[in-house]
mmCIF file of C-alpha atoms in Angstrom:
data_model
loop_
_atom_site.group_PDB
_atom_site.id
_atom_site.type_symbol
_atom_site.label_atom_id
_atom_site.label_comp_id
_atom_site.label_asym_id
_atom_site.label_seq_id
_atom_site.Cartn_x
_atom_site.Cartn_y
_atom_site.Cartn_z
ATOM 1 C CA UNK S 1 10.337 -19.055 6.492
ATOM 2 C CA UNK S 2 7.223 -17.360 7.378
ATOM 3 C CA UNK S 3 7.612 -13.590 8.529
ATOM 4 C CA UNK S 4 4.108 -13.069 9.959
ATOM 5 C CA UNK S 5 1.039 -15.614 10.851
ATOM 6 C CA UNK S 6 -2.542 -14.726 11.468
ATOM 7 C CA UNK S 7 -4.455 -17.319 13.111
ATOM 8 C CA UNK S 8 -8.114 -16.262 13.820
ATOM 9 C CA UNK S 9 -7.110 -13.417 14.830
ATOM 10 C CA UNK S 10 -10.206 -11.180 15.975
ATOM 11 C CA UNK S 11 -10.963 -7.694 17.371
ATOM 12 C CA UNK S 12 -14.259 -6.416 19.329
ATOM 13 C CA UNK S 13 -15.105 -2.952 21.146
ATOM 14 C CA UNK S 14 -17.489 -3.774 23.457
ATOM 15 C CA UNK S 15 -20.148 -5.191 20.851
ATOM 16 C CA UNK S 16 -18.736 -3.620 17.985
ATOM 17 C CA UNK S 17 -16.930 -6.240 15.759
ATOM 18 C CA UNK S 18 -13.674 -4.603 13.949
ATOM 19 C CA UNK S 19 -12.072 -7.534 12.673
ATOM 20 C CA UNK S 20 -13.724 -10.926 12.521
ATOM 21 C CA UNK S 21 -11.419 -14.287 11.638
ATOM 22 C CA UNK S 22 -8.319 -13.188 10.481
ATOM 23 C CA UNK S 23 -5.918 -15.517 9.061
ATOM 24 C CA UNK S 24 -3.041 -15.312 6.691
ATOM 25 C CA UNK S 25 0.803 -15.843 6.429
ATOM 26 C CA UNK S 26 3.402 -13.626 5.323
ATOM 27 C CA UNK S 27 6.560 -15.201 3.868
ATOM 28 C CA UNK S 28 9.829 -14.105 4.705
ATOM 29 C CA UNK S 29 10.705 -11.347 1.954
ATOM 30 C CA UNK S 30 7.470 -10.804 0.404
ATOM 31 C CA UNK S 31 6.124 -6.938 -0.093
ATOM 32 C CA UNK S 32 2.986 -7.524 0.999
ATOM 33 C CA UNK S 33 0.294 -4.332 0.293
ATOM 34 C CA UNK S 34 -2.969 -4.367 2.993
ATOM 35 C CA UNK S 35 -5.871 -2.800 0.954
ATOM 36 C CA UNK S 36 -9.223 -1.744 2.268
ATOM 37 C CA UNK S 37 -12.120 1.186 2.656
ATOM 38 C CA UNK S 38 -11.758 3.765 5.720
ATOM 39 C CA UNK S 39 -12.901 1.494 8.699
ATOM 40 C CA UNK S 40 -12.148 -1.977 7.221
ATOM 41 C CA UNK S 41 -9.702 -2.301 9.880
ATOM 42 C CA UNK S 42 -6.852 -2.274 8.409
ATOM 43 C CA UNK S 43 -4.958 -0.048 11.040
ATOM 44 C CA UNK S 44 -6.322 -2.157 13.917
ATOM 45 C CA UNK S 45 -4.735 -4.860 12.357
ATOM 46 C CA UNK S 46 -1.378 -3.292 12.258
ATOM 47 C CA UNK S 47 -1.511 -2.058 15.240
ATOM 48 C CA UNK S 48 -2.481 -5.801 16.481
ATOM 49 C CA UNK S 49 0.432 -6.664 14.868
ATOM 50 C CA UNK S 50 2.859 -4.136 16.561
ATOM 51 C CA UNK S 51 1.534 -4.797 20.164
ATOM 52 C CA UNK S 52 -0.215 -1.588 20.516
ATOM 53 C CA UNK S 53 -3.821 -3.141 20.553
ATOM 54 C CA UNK S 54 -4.952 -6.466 22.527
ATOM 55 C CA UNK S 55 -6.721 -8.735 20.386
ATOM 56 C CA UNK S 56 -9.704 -10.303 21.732
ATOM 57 C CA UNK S 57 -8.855 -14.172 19.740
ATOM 58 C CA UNK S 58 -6.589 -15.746 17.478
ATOM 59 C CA UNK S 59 -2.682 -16.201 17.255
ATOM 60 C CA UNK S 60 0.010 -13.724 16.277
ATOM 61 C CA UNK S 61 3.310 -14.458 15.607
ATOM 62 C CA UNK S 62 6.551 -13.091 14.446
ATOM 63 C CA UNK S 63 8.915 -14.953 12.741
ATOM 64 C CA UNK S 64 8.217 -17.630 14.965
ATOM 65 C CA UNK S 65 7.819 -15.509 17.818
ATOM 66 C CA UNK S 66 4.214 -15.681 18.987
ATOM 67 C CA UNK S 67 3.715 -12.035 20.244
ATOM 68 C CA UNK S 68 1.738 -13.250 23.723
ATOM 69 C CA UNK S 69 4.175 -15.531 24.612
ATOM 70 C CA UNK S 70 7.285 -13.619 23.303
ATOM 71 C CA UNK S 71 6.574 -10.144 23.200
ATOM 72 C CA UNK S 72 10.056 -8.857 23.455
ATOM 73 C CA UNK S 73 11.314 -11.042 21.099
ATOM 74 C CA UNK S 74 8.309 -10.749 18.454
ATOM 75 C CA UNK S 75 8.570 -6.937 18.543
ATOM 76 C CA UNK S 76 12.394 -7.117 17.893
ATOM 77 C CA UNK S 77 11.849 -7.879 14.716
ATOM 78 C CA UNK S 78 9.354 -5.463 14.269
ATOM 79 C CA UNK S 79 10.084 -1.644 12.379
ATOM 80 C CA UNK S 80 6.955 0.358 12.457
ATOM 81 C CA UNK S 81 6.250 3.653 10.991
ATOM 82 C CA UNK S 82 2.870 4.942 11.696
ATOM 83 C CA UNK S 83 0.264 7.701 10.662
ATOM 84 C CA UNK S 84 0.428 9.703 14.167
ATOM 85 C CA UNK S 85 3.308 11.756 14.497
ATOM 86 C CA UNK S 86 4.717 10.183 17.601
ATOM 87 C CA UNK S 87 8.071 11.809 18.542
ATOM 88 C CA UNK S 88 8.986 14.588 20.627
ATOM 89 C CA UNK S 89 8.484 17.912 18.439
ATOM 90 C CA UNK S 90 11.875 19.029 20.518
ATOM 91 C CA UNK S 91 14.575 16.915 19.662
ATOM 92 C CA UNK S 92 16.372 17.496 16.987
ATOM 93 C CA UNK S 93 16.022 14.967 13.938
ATOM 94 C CA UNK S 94 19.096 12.994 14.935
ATOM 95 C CA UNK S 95 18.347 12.752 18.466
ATOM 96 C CA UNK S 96 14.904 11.294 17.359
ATOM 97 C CA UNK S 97 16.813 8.570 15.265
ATOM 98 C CA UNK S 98 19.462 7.833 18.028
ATOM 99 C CA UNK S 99 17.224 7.302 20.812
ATOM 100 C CA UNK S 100 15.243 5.046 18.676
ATOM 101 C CA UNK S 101 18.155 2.603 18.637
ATOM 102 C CA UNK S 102 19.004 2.835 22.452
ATOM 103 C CA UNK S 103 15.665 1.316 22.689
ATOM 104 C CA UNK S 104 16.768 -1.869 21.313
ATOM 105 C CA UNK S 105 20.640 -1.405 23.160
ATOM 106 C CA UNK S 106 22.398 -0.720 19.458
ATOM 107 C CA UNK S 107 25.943 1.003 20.940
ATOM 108 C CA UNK S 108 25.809 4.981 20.349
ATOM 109 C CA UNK S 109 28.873 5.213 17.767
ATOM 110 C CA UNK S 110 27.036 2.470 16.085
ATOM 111 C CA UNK S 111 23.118 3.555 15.732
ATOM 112 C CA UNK S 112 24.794 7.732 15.006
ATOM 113 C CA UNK S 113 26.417 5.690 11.893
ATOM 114 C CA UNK S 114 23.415 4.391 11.023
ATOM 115 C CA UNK S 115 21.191 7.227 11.606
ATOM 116 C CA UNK S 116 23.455 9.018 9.109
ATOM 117 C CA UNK S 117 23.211 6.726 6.425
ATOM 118 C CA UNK S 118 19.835 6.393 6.397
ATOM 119 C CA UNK S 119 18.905 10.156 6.233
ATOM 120 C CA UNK S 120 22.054 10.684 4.001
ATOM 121 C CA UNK S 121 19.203 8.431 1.395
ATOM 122 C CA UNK S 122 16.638 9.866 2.630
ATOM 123 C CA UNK S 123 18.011 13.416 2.099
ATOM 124 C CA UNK S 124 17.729 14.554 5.572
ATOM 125 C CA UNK S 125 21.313 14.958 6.371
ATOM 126 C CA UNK S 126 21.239 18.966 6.178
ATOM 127 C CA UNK S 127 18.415 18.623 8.400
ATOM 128 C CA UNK S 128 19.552 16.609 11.145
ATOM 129 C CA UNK S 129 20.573 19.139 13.878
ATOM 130 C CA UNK S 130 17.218 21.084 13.080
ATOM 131 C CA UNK S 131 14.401 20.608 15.587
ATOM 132 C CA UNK S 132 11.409 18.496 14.371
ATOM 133 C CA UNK S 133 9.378 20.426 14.706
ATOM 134 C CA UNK S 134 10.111 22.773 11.506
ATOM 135 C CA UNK S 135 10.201 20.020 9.912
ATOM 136 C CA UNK S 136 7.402 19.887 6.406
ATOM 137 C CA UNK S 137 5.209 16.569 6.727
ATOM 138 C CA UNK S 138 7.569 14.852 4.444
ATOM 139 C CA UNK S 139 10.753 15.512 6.331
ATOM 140 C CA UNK S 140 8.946 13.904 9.287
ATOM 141 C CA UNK S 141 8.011 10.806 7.067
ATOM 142 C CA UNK S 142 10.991 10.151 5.742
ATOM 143 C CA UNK S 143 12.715 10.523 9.376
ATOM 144 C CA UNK S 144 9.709 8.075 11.157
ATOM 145 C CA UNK S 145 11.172 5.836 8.506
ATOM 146 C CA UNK S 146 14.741 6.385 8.881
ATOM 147 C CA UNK S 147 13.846 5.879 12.625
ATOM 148 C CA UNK S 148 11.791 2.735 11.988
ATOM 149 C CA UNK S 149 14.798 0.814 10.110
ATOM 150 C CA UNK S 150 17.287 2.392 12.586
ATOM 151 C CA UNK S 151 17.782 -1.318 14.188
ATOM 152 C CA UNK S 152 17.271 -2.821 10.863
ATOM 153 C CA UNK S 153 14.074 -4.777 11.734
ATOM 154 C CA UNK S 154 13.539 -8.280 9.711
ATOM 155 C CA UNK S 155 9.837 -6.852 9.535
ATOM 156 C CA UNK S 156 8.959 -3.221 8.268
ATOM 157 C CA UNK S 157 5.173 -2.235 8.557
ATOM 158 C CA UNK S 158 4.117 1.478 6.819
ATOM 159 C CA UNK S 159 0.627 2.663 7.590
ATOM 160 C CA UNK S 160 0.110 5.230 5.394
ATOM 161 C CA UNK S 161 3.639 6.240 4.564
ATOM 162 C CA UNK S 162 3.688 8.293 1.501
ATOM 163 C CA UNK S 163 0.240 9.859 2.272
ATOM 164 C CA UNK S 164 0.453 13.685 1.621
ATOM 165 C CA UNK S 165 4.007 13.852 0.541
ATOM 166 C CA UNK S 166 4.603 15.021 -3.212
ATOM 167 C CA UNK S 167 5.536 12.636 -6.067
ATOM 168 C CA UNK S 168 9.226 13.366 -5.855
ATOM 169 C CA UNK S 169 9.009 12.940 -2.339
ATOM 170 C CA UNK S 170 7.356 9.762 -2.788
ATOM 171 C CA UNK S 171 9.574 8.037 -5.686
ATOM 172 C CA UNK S 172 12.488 8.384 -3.295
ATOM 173 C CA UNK S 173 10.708 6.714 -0.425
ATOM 174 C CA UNK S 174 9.329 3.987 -2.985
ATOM 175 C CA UNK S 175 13.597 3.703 -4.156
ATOM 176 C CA UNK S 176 14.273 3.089 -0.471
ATOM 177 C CA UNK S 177 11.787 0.810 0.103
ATOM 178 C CA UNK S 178 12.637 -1.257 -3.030
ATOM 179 C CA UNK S 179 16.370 -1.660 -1.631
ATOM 180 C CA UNK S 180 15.211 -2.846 1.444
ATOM 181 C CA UNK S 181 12.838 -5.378 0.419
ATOM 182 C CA UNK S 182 15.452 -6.723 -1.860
ATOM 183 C CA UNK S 183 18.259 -7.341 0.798
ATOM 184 C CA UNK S 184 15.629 -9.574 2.303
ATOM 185 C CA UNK S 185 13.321 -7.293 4.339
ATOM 186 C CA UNK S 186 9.792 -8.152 4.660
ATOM 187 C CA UNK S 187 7.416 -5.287 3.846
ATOM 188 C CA UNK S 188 3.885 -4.446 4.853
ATOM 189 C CA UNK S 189 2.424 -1.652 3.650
ATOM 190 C CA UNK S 190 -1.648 0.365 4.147
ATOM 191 C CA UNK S 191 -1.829 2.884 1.536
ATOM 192 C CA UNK S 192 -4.861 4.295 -0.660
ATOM 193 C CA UNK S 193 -2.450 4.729 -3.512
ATOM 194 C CA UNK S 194 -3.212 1.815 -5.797
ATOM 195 C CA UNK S 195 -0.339 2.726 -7.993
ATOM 196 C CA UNK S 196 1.758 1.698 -4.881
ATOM 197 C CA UNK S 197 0.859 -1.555 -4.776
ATOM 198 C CA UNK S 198 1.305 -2.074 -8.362
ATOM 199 C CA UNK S 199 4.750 -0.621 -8.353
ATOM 200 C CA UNK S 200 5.954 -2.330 -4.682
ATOM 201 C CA UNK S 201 3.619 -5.529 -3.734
ATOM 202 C CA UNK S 202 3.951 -8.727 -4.722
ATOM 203 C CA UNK S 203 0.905 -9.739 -2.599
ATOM 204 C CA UNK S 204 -2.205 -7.848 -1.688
ATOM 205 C CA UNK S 205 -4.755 -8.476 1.497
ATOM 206 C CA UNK S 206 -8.005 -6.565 0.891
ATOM 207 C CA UNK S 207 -10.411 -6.044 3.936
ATOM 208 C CA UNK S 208 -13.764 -5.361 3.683
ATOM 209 C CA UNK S 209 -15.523 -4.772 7.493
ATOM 210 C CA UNK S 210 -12.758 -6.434 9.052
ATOM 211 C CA UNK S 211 -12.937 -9.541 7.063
ATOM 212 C CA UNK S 212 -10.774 -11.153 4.229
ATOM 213 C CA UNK S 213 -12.449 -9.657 0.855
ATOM 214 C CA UNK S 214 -9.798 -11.605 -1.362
ATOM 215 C CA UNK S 215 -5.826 -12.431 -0.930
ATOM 216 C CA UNK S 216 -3.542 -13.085 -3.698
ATOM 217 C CA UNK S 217 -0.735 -12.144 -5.848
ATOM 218 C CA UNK S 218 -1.228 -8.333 -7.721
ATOM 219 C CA UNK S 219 -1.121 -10.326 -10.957
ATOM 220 C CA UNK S 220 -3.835 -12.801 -10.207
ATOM 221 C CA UNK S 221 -5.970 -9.852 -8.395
ATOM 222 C CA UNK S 222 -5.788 -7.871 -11.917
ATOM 223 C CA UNK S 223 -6.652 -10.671 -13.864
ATOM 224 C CA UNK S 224 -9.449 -11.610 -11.929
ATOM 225 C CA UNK S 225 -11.118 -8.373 -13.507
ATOM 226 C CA UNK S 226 -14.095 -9.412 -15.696
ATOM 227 C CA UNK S 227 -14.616 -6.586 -17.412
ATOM 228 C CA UNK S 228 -12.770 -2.745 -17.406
ATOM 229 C CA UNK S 229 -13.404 0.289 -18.653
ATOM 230 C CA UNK S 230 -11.007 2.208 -21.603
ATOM 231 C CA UNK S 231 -10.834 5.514 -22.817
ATOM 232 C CA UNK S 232 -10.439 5.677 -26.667
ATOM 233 C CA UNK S 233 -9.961 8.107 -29.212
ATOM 234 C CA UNK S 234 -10.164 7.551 -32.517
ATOM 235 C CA UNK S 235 -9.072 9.764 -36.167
ATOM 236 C CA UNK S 236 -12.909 11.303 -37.153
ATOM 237 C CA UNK S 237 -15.963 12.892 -35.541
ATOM 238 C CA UNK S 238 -17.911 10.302 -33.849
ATOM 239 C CA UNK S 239 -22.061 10.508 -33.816
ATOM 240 C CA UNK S 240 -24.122 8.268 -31.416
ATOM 241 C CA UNK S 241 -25.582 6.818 -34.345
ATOM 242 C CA UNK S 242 -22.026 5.010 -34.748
ATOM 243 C CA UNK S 243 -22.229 3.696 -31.339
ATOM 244 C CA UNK S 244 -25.625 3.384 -30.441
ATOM 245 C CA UNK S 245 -26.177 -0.579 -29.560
ATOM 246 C CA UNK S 246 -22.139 -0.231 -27.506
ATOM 247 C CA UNK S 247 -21.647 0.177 -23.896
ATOM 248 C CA UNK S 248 -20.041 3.746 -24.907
ATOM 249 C CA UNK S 249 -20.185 7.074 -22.703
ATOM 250 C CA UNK S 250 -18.848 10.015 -25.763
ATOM 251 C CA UNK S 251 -16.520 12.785 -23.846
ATOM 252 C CA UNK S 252 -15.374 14.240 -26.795
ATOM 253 C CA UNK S 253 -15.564 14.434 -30.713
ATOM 254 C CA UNK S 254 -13.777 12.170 -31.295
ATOM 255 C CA UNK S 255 -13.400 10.505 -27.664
ATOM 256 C CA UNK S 256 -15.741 7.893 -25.984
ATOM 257 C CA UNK S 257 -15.239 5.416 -22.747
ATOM 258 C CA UNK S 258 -16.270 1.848 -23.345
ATOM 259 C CA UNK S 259 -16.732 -1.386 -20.944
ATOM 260 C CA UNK S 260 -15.036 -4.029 -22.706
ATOM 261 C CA UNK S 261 -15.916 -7.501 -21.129
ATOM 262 C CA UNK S 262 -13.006 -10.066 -21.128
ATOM 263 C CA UNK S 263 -15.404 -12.780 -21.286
ATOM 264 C CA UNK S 264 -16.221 -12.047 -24.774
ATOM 265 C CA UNK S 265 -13.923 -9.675 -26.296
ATOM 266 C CA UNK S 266 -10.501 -9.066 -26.688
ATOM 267 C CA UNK S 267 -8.488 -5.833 -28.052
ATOM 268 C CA UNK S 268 -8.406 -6.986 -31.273
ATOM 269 C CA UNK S 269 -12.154 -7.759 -31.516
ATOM 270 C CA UNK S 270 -12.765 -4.138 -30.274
ATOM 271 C CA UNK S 271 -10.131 -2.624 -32.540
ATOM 272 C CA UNK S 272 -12.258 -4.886 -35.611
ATOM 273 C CA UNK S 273 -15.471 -4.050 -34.191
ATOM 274 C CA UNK S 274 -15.148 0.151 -33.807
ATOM 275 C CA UNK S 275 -12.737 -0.586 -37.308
ATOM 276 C CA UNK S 276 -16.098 -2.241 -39.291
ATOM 277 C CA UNK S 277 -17.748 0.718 -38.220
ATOM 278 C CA UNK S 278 -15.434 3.656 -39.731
ATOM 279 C CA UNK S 279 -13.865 4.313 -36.125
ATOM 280 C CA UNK S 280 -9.757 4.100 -36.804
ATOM 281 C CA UNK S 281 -7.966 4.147 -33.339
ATOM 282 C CA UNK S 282 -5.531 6.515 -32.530
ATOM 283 C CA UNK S 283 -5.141 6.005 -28.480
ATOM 284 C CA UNK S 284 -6.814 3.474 -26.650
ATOM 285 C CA UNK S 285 -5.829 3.019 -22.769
ATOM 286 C CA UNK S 286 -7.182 1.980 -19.644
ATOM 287 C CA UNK S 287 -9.157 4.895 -17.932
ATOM 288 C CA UNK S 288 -7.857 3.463 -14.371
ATOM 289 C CA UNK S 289 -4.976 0.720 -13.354
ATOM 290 C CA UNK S 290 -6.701 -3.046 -13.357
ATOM 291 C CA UNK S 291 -6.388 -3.348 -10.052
ATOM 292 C CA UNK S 292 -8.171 -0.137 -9.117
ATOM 293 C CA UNK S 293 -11.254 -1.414 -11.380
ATOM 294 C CA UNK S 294 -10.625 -4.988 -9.564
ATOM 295 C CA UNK S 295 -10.789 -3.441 -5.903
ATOM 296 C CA UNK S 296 -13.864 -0.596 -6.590
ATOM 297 C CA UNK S 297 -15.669 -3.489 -8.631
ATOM 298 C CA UNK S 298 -14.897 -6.043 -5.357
ATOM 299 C CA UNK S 299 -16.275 -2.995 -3.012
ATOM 300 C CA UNK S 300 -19.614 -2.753 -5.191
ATOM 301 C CA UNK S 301 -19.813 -6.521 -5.138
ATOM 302 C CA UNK S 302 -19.651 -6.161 -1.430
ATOM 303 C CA UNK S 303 -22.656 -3.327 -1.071
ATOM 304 C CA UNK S 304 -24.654 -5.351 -3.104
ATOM 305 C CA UNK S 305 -24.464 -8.843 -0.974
ATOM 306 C CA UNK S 306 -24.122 -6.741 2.068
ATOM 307 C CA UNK S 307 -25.732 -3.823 2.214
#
C-alpha cells in the first residue's frame, strides 16, 4: 500500500518558485531519506506534507487520505518532529508528551503508559518531571520524538532530527528509529548527515531548486557513481616522478589521493598498476562514502547545466 503520493505537487511565494512538479510515492514501510542543498525545498515539502503550508498545485495524500479532502484523517496518520522547538518551555517533559496524545483523544492512563515507554528508550525517564526548559538540545530531540510517536502514527517524518546532538546521542535515536521502521512504520527523514541515509534509507529523494535531481534506491544512487576518489598509502617513499602521468594529489610520503574511474578501472587494475610501478599497498579506502561523492558530483552537474 502506498504511504505517501505526490502528484504535481508545486509551491510559489508570490513569483518566487520553491518547488516546481513534484511527484513521487512512498510505499508503506519504506525508510525513505529526502536529500538536498539549503533552499532546495526540502522543508517546504515536509511541511506541505504535514498541513502546515498550502500548496499552490498538485495532489497530496496520506495513505489514501488526500490531505484537502481529508485533512483530519490524512494528518492522523501523520507523526512529525520538526527543527523549531515548538512546545511550551514550561511544562514539564511528561506533560509535553501527554498532551500530545489528548490531541488525538488517546485515554490519559493510556498515552502516560506510553509516554513512559518511549522516554524509558529514549533515556528520558529521570527527566520527565523536569521542566523543558533545562533541558540540553538533545533531551528536547529525543522528547519531540517521543512526543511525535506518542499516538503511534503509520507515518513518521524527521526534519533534521539528529542535527547537533552527539554521536552517542545519535546511535540511540538511529536504534529507535530502526525498531520502528521494522514493526511497519513508514519513515521520512531531511538530514545533512549522509552517513544517515546509508545506515537508515532504503530510498533517497534528492532536490535540487525544488525539483526532482534523481530518486532511487541508496544502492542504485551509489552505483551510479562514475568515478570516486580514494586515499591510499602505500609501504615506501613516493616521488612525483612515480606518479606523474596519474590523476594523484601526494599528502604524505608515502600517501596520495587518486580518482579512479569505474569506467575503465577496477581495484585490481589500480592495485597492478601502482604494483608495476614499485608502489605496494598498505591501506587503500574511500576518502568519502559513495553516496556523498554521488550527491556533491550530482550538485556540480547541476551548477554546470544551471548556473
Amino acid at each position: 500500500m502506498s504511504a505517501l503520493d505526490l502528484v504535481h505537487v508545486g509551491k510559489n511565494y508570490g513569483s518566487s518558485c520553491v518547488l516546481s512538479d513534484i511527484s513521487f510515492s512512498v510505499t508503506e514501510g519504506d525508510f525513505l531519506g529526502l536529500l538536498g542543498h539549503n533552499g532546495a525545498g526540502k522543508s517546504t515539502l515536509i511541511e506541505i506534507i504535514v498541513g502546515l503550508v498550502e500548496k499552490t498545485s498538485g495532489r497530496v495524500a496520506v495513505f489514501g487520505k488526500d490531505l484537502d479532502r481529508e485533512p483530519l484523517l490524512a494528518k492522523s496518520c501523520i507523526g512529525f518532529v520538526s527543527q523549531d522547538y515548538n512546545f511550551n518551555q514550561f511544562d514539564t517533559v511528561m506533560q509535553v508528551v501527554v498532551n500530545q496524545a489528548g490531541l488525538y483523544g488517546i485515554p490519559y492512563r493510556t498515552a502516560v503508559q506510553r509516554a513512559k515507554k518511549y522516554l524509558d528508550i529514549l533515556q528520558l525517564s529521570d527527566r520527565s518531571k523536569e521542566q523543558t526548559r533545562f533541558l540540553s538540545g538533545g533531551m528536547k530531540k529525543r522528547m519531540m520524538l517521543a512526543r511525535a510517536v506518542i499516538h503511534q502514527p503509520k507515518l513518521l517524518i524527521l526534519d533534521e532530527l539528529t542535527s547537533g546532538v552527539d554521536i552517542e546521542v545519535r546511535y540511540l535515536i538511529w536504534n529507535f528509529l530502526r525498531e520502528l521502521n521494522r514493526s511497519g512504520t513508514t519513515i521520512i527523514m531531511i538530514t545533512h548527515y549522509l552517513e544517515e541515509i546509508e545506515n537508515l534509507c532504503n530510498r533517497v529523494v534528492i532536490l535540487n531548486s525544488g525539483k526532482i535531481a534523481d530518486i532511487d534506491s541508496v544502492e542504485n544512487l551509489q552505483k551510479k557513481l562514475i568515478s570516486f576518489d580514494l586515499s591510499v598509502t602505500v609501504s615506501e617513499i613516493i616521488s612525483p616522478e612515480m606518479l606523474q602521468d596519474l590523476n594523484v594529489r601526494i599528502t604524505g610520503d608515502s600517501s596520495f589521493e587518486i580518482k579512479m574511474d569505474l569506467s575503465k578501472e577496477n581495484y585490481n587494475d589500480l592495485l597492478q598498476k601502482l604494483a608495476s610501478r614499485g608502489l605496494k599497498v598498505v591501506n587503500l579506502k574511500e576518502k568519502a562514502s559513495r553516496l556523498e561523492q554521488y550527491f556533491m558530483h550530482l550538485r556540480e552537474t547541476e551548477k554546470v547545466n544551471d548556473p
